GROMACS .gro file of C-alpha atoms in nm:
model
  255
    1MET     CA    1  -1.524  -0.140  -0.120
    2LYS     CA    2  -1.362  -0.426   0.041
    3HIS     CA    3  -1.162  -0.203   0.210
    4ARG     CA    4  -0.807  -0.142   0.183
    5LEU     CA    5  -0.744   0.143  -0.043
    6LEU     CA    6  -0.415   0.196  -0.197
    7PHE     CA    7  -0.241   0.364   0.089
    8ALA     CA    8   0.016   0.025   0.108
    9MET     CA    9  -0.021  -0.109   0.039
   10LEU     CA   10   0.070   0.224   0.182
   11SER     CA   11   0.405   0.182   0.300
   12ALA     CA   12   0.458  -0.136   0.189
   13LEU     CA   13   0.463  -0.017  -0.167
   14VAL     CA   14   0.665   0.299  -0.175
   15LEU     CA   15   0.992   0.161  -0.306
   16VAL     CA   16   0.844  -0.076  -0.558
   17ALA     CA   17   0.572   0.163  -0.668
   18THR     CA   18   0.834   0.429  -0.717
   19ALA     CA   19   1.036   0.198  -0.938
   20ALA     CA   20   0.740   0.127  -1.162
   21ALA     CA   21   0.636   0.491  -1.166
   22GLN     CA   22   0.983   0.598  -1.274
   23ASP     CA   23   0.986   0.344  -1.555
   24PRO     CA   24   0.621   0.273  -1.640
   25GLY     CA   25   0.715   0.092  -1.958
   26ALA     CA   26   0.935  -0.164  -1.789
   27ALA     CA   27   0.817  -0.513  -1.874
   28GLY     CA   28   0.481  -0.365  -1.963
   29VAL     CA   29   0.388  -0.350  -1.595
   30ALA     CA   30   0.172  -0.066  -1.474
   31ALA     CA   31   0.279   0.117  -1.161
   32PRO     CA   32   0.096  -0.018  -0.856
   33GLN     CA   33  -0.140   0.206  -0.666
   34ARG     CA   34  -0.042   0.304  -0.314
   35PRO     CA   35  -0.087   0.112  -0.021
   36ALA     CA   36  -0.176  -0.022   0.315
   37PHE     CA   37  -0.459  -0.240   0.358
   38GLY     CA   38  -0.555  -0.263   0.718
   39PRO     CA   39  -0.267  -0.138   0.934
   40MET     CA   40  -0.052   0.098   0.731
   41GLY     CA   41   0.310   0.192   0.750
   42GLY     CA   42   0.491   0.516   0.701
   43GLY     CA   43   0.749   0.449   0.432
   44ALA     CA   44   0.876   0.169   0.217
   45MET     CA   45   0.729  -0.171   0.256
   46GLY     CA   46   0.792  -0.198   0.628
   47MET     CA   47   0.480  -0.152   0.835
   48MET     CA   48   0.522   0.119   1.096
   49ASP     CA   49   0.174   0.123   1.248
   50ARG     CA   50   0.082   0.470   1.130
   51GLY     CA   51  -0.286   0.412   1.060
   52VAL     CA   52  -0.552   0.206   0.888
   53LEU     CA   53  -0.746   0.203   0.568
   54GLY     CA   54  -1.089   0.056   0.518
   55THR     CA   55  -1.466   0.101   0.513
   56VAL     CA   56  -1.662   0.282   0.783
   57THR     CA   57  -1.918   0.051   0.944
   58GLU     CA   58  -2.024   0.272   1.236
   59VAL     CA   59  -2.019   0.644   1.311
   60ALA     CA   60  -2.021   0.783   1.666
   61ALA     CA   61  -1.963   1.124   1.823
   62ASP     CA   62  -1.595   1.063   1.889
   63HIS     CA   63  -1.499   0.765   1.674
   64TYR     CA   64  -1.559   0.557   1.364
   65THR     CA   65  -1.547   0.182   1.336
   66VAL     CA   66  -1.349   0.087   1.026
   67LYS     CA   67  -1.336  -0.255   0.865
   68THR     CA   68  -1.007  -0.334   0.693
   69PRO     CA   69  -0.973  -0.550   0.383
   70LEU     CA   70  -0.873  -0.844   0.598
   71GLY     CA   71  -1.196  -0.811   0.797
   72ASP     CA   72  -1.048  -0.659   1.115
   73LEU     CA   73  -1.248  -0.390   1.293
   74TYR     CA   74  -1.054  -0.085   1.412
   75THR     CA   75  -1.182   0.198   1.629
   76VAL     CA   76  -1.068   0.528   1.482
   77ARG     CA   77  -1.085   0.787   1.759
   78PHE     CA   78  -1.089   1.156   1.672
   79SER     CA   79  -1.088   1.486   1.857
   80SER     CA   80  -1.066   1.859   1.799
   81ASN     CA   81  -0.705   1.802   1.693
   82THR     CA   82  -0.799   1.564   1.412
   83ARG     CA   83  -0.794   1.700   1.057
   84PHE     CA   84  -1.069   1.579   0.824
   85VAL     CA   85  -1.022   1.602   0.448
   86LYS     CA   86  -1.174   1.472   0.128
   87GLN     CA   87  -0.983   1.332  -0.168
   88THR     CA   88  -1.017   1.558  -0.471
   89SER     CA   89  -0.972   1.516  -0.845
   90GLY     CA   90  -0.609   1.503  -0.952
   91MET     CA   91  -0.471   1.361  -0.628
   92GLY     CA   92  -0.243   1.060  -0.671
   93GLY     CA   93  -0.295   0.714  -0.525
   94ALA     CA   94  -0.521   0.720  -0.220
   95GLY     CA   95  -0.482   1.091  -0.179
   96TYR     CA   96  -0.124   1.141  -0.072
   97GLY     CA   97  -0.107   1.503  -0.171
   98ARG     CA   98  -0.096   1.659  -0.513
   99GLY     CA   99  -0.123   1.469  -0.839
  100ARG     CA  100   0.154   1.412  -1.090
  101ASN     CA  101   0.080   1.738  -1.270
  102GLY     CA  102   0.010   1.948  -0.964
  103GLY     CA  103  -0.344   1.830  -0.904
  104SER     CA  104  -0.551   1.958  -0.617
  105PRO     CA  105  -0.487   1.947  -0.243
  106PRO     CA  106  -0.735   1.763  -0.022
  107GLU     CA  107  -1.053   1.952   0.063
  108PRO     CA  108  -1.128   2.016   0.433
  109ILE     CA  109  -1.452   1.862   0.557
  110GLN     CA  110  -1.633   1.811   0.887
  111ALA     CA  111  -1.627   1.485   1.079
  112THR     CA  112  -2.001   1.452   1.015
  113ALA     CA  113  -1.940   1.435   0.638
  114ILE     CA  114  -1.812   1.079   0.678
  115LYS     CA  115  -2.089   0.819   0.679
  116ALA     CA  116  -2.119   0.442   0.716
  117GLY     CA  117  -2.013   0.276   0.393
  118ASP     CA  118  -1.751   0.540   0.308
  119ALA     CA  119  -1.392   0.440   0.234
  120VAL     CA  120  -1.136   0.623   0.447
  121THR     CA  121  -0.774   0.631   0.549
  122ALA     CA  122  -0.698   0.723   0.908
  123MET     CA  123  -0.345   0.825   1.000
  124GLY     CA  124  -0.217   0.857   1.353
  125SER     CA  125  -0.102   0.650   1.648
  126ILE     CA  126  -0.220   0.290   1.622
  127ASP     CA  127  -0.259   0.033   1.898
  128ALA     CA  128  -0.258  -0.296   1.708
  129ALA     CA  129  -0.343  -0.503   2.014
  130ALA     CA  130  -0.648  -0.291   2.099
  131LYS     CA  131  -0.726  -0.236   1.729
  132SER     CA  132  -0.762   0.137   1.775
  133VAL     CA  133  -0.620   0.450   1.614
  134SER     CA  134  -0.585   0.797   1.765
  135ALA     CA  135  -0.632   0.982   1.438
  136LEU     CA  136  -0.443   1.295   1.341
  137ARG     CA  137  -0.594   1.293   0.992
  138VAL     CA  138  -0.888   1.115   0.836
  139MET     CA  139  -0.935   1.123   0.458
  140LEU     CA  140  -1.258   1.040   0.278
  141LEU     CA  141  -1.175   0.860  -0.047
  142ASP     CA  142  -1.372   0.896  -0.368
  143PRO     CA  143  -1.571   0.598  -0.504
  144GLU     CA  144  -1.338   0.555  -0.802
  145THR     CA  145  -1.035   0.515  -0.580
  146ALA     CA  146  -1.226   0.280  -0.351
  147GLN     CA  147  -1.330   0.064  -0.645
  148ARG     CA  148  -0.976   0.058  -0.784
  149MET     CA  149  -0.836  -0.050  -0.451
  150GLU     CA  150  -1.099  -0.316  -0.406
  151GLN     CA  151  -1.010  -0.460  -0.745
  152MET     CA  152  -0.642  -0.450  -0.661
  153GLU     CA  153  -0.698  -0.634  -0.340
  154ALA     CA  154  -0.912  -0.895  -0.514
  155ASN     CA  155  -0.626  -0.962  -0.757
  156PHE     CA  156  -0.362  -1.004  -0.486
  157GLY     CA  157  -0.209  -1.348  -0.532
  158LYS     CA  158  -0.377  -1.386  -0.871
  159THR     CA  159  -0.213  -1.127  -1.096
  160TRP     CA  160   0.032  -0.965  -0.853
  161LEU     CA  161   0.210  -1.021  -0.524
  162GLN     CA  162   0.413  -0.796  -0.302
  163GLY     CA  163   0.611  -0.858   0.010
  164LYS     CA  164   0.939  -0.917   0.188
  165VAL     CA  165   1.168  -1.192   0.060
  166THR     CA  166   1.227  -1.457   0.326
  167ALA     CA  167   1.402  -1.724   0.117
  168ILE     CA  168   1.522  -1.805  -0.233
  169ASN     CA  169   1.509  -2.173  -0.326
  170GLY     CA  170   1.649  -2.223  -0.674
  171THR     CA  171   1.406  -2.046  -0.906
  172THR     CA  172   1.145  -1.994  -0.636
  173ILE     CA  173   1.129  -1.676  -0.429
  174VAL     CA  174   0.948  -1.704  -0.097
  175LEU     CA  175   0.797  -1.385   0.037
  176THR     CA  176   0.566  -1.269   0.312
  177GLY     CA  177   0.272  -1.085   0.158
  178THR     CA  178   0.219  -0.724   0.260
  179LEU     CA  179  -0.159  -0.761   0.254
  180ASP     CA  180  -0.213  -1.096   0.420
  181HIS     CA  181   0.119  -1.151   0.603
  182ALA     CA  182   0.118  -1.506   0.466
  183ALA     CA  183   0.397  -1.694   0.289
  184HIS     CA  184   0.383  -1.703  -0.091
  185ASN     CA  185   0.598  -1.885  -0.346
  186VAL     CA  186   0.690  -1.689  -0.658
  187ALA     CA  187   0.829  -1.899  -0.941
  188VAL     CA  188   1.054  -1.738  -1.202
  189ASP     CA  189   1.170  -1.870  -1.537
  190GLU     CA  190   1.363  -1.766  -1.846
  191ASN     CA  191   1.083  -1.527  -1.943
  192THR     CA  192   1.079  -1.335  -1.616
  193THR     CA  193   1.221  -0.982  -1.624
  194PHE     CA  194   1.384  -0.824  -1.319
  195ARG     CA  195   1.427  -0.456  -1.242
  196ARG     CA  196   1.551  -0.250  -0.949
  197ARG     CA  197   1.416   0.095  -1.016
  198ARG     CA  198   1.533   0.175  -1.371
  199ASP     CA  199   1.807  -0.084  -1.382
  200PRO     CA  200   1.771  -0.439  -1.514
  201VAL     CA  201   1.892  -0.702  -1.267
  202THR     CA  202   1.881  -1.080  -1.239
  203LEU     CA  203   1.755  -1.337  -0.992
  204ALA     CA  204   2.105  -1.347  -0.842
  205ASP     CA  205   2.062  -0.982  -0.737
  206ILE     CA  206   1.753  -1.056  -0.528
  207GLN     CA  207   1.838  -1.089  -0.159
  208VAL     CA  208   1.656  -1.211   0.150
  209GLY     CA  209   1.510  -0.902   0.316
  210ASP     CA  210   1.434  -0.724  -0.012
  211MET     CA  211   1.085  -0.588  -0.072
  212LEU     CA  212   0.952  -0.672  -0.415
  213ARG     CA  213   0.646  -0.674  -0.633
  214ALA     CA  214   0.580  -0.959  -0.874
  215ASP     CA  215   0.335  -0.934  -1.163
  216GLY     CA  216   0.223  -1.247  -1.341
  217GLY     CA  217  -0.033  -1.521  -1.291
  218VAL     CA  218  -0.104  -1.859  -1.138
  219LYS     CA  219   0.012  -2.160  -1.342
  220ASP     CA  220  -0.048  -2.512  -1.217
  221GLY     CA  221  -0.124  -2.376  -0.873
  222VAL     CA  222   0.196  -2.173  -0.846
  223PHE     CA  223   0.229  -1.798  -0.892
  224THR     CA  224   0.468  -1.745  -1.183
  225ALA     CA  225   0.618  -1.400  -1.229
  226ALA     CA  226   0.638  -1.230  -1.566
  227ALA     CA  227   0.803  -0.923  -1.413
  228ILE     CA  228   0.963  -0.849  -1.078
  229HIS     CA  229   1.037  -0.502  -0.938
  230ASP     CA  230   1.284  -0.521  -0.650
  231GLY     CA  231   1.279  -0.236  -0.401
  232GLY     CA  232   1.592  -0.348  -0.218
  233ALA     CA  233   1.637  -0.399   0.153
  234ILE     CA  234   1.452  -0.187   0.408
  235VAL     CA  235   1.665   0.015   0.644
  236ALA     CA  236   1.590   0.180   0.976
  237PRO     CA  237   1.321   0.450   0.986
  238ARG     CA  238   1.430   0.811   0.957
  239GLN     CA  239   1.348   1.069   1.218
  240ASN     CA  240   1.042   1.179   1.021
  241GLY     CA  241   0.901   0.829   1.040
  242SER     CA  242   0.956   0.737   0.675
  243MET     CA  243   1.161   0.441   0.563
  244GLY     CA  244   1.469   0.436   0.348
  245SER     CA  245   1.636   0.217   0.093
  246PRO     CA  246   2.003   0.162   0.020
  247ALA     CA  247   1.923   0.239  -0.345
  248ASP     CA  248   1.765   0.574  -0.272
  249ALA     CA  249   1.749   0.740   0.066
  250SER     CA  250   1.454   0.956  -0.032
  251PRO     CA  251   1.232   0.807  -0.304
  252PRO     CA  252   0.947   1.024  -0.430
  253PRO     CA  253   0.591   0.905  -0.359
  254PRO     CA  254   0.418   0.704  -0.633
  255GLN     CA  255   0.149   0.870  -0.841
   0.00000   0.00000   0.00000
C-alpha cells in the first residue's frame, strides 16, 4: 500500500468523518475512512504527533522502519512495554476498536509477526524532527484496509479534499490539506451542498479555522465541491489527548 491507512487521516478526520457517519445519506457522500497518513494526531483534524501510519520497509530486533504515504521514513522503536495487535474482521476504519455492530477487538500478536511490506499504524510518542516513534501500540492492518487507504490517498485532490480553512475568497475556500500540508483552492457554486454534522448550512457559515472535507472533482484545473462537510473550529486538546469541537465536545469515532 502506499502507505497511509485511514487512521487521519486519523485525527484529522474525526469531526468530519463523524458528520458523514451520522448522516451517511447527506449529499450522497460516503463517510470517509479514518485517518492519518504519515504523522497522526489524536483527535479532530489537528495533528497532535501521536504516531505514524505506513508500510514497513525494514524489521530489526528493536524497531521497524516505516514509510509514510508522503515518502518519509520513520523509525518505530518498540520494547517490552509495546503492545502488538492485529486488525480483525468487523473492526472499523483502520482498527480503532470495535466495529459498528460490536465487531471484534484487535488480536494480540508478537512483534515478529510484522514483516517488511506490511501496513501498520504505530501509536506513541513521536519526534518529528528525528522521524522516530517510541511505540506504545503497533497494529498490523489487513490487506483490504491497506488497499482501501491506498486508493483513498490516490484520490486526494481528485475526488476529495480535507483540511483546515485558511481563507475564503468569494466562492473559493482555501484550505491546508491534512495529507500533504499544501494549500488547495476549493471552488463552490449553486450546486454545492453544505452540512455541519446533521444540519444544512451555507458558505456564509464556513469560517477560517474550520476543518472540512470537500467531495467533488477537478473542473478546468480547479477542485469544485459537490458537497462540503464542515467540522467546525478545533479547540484545545483535552486532558486525554483528544481534540474537541464547539459543536460537540465528545464526538464518537467514525466507523
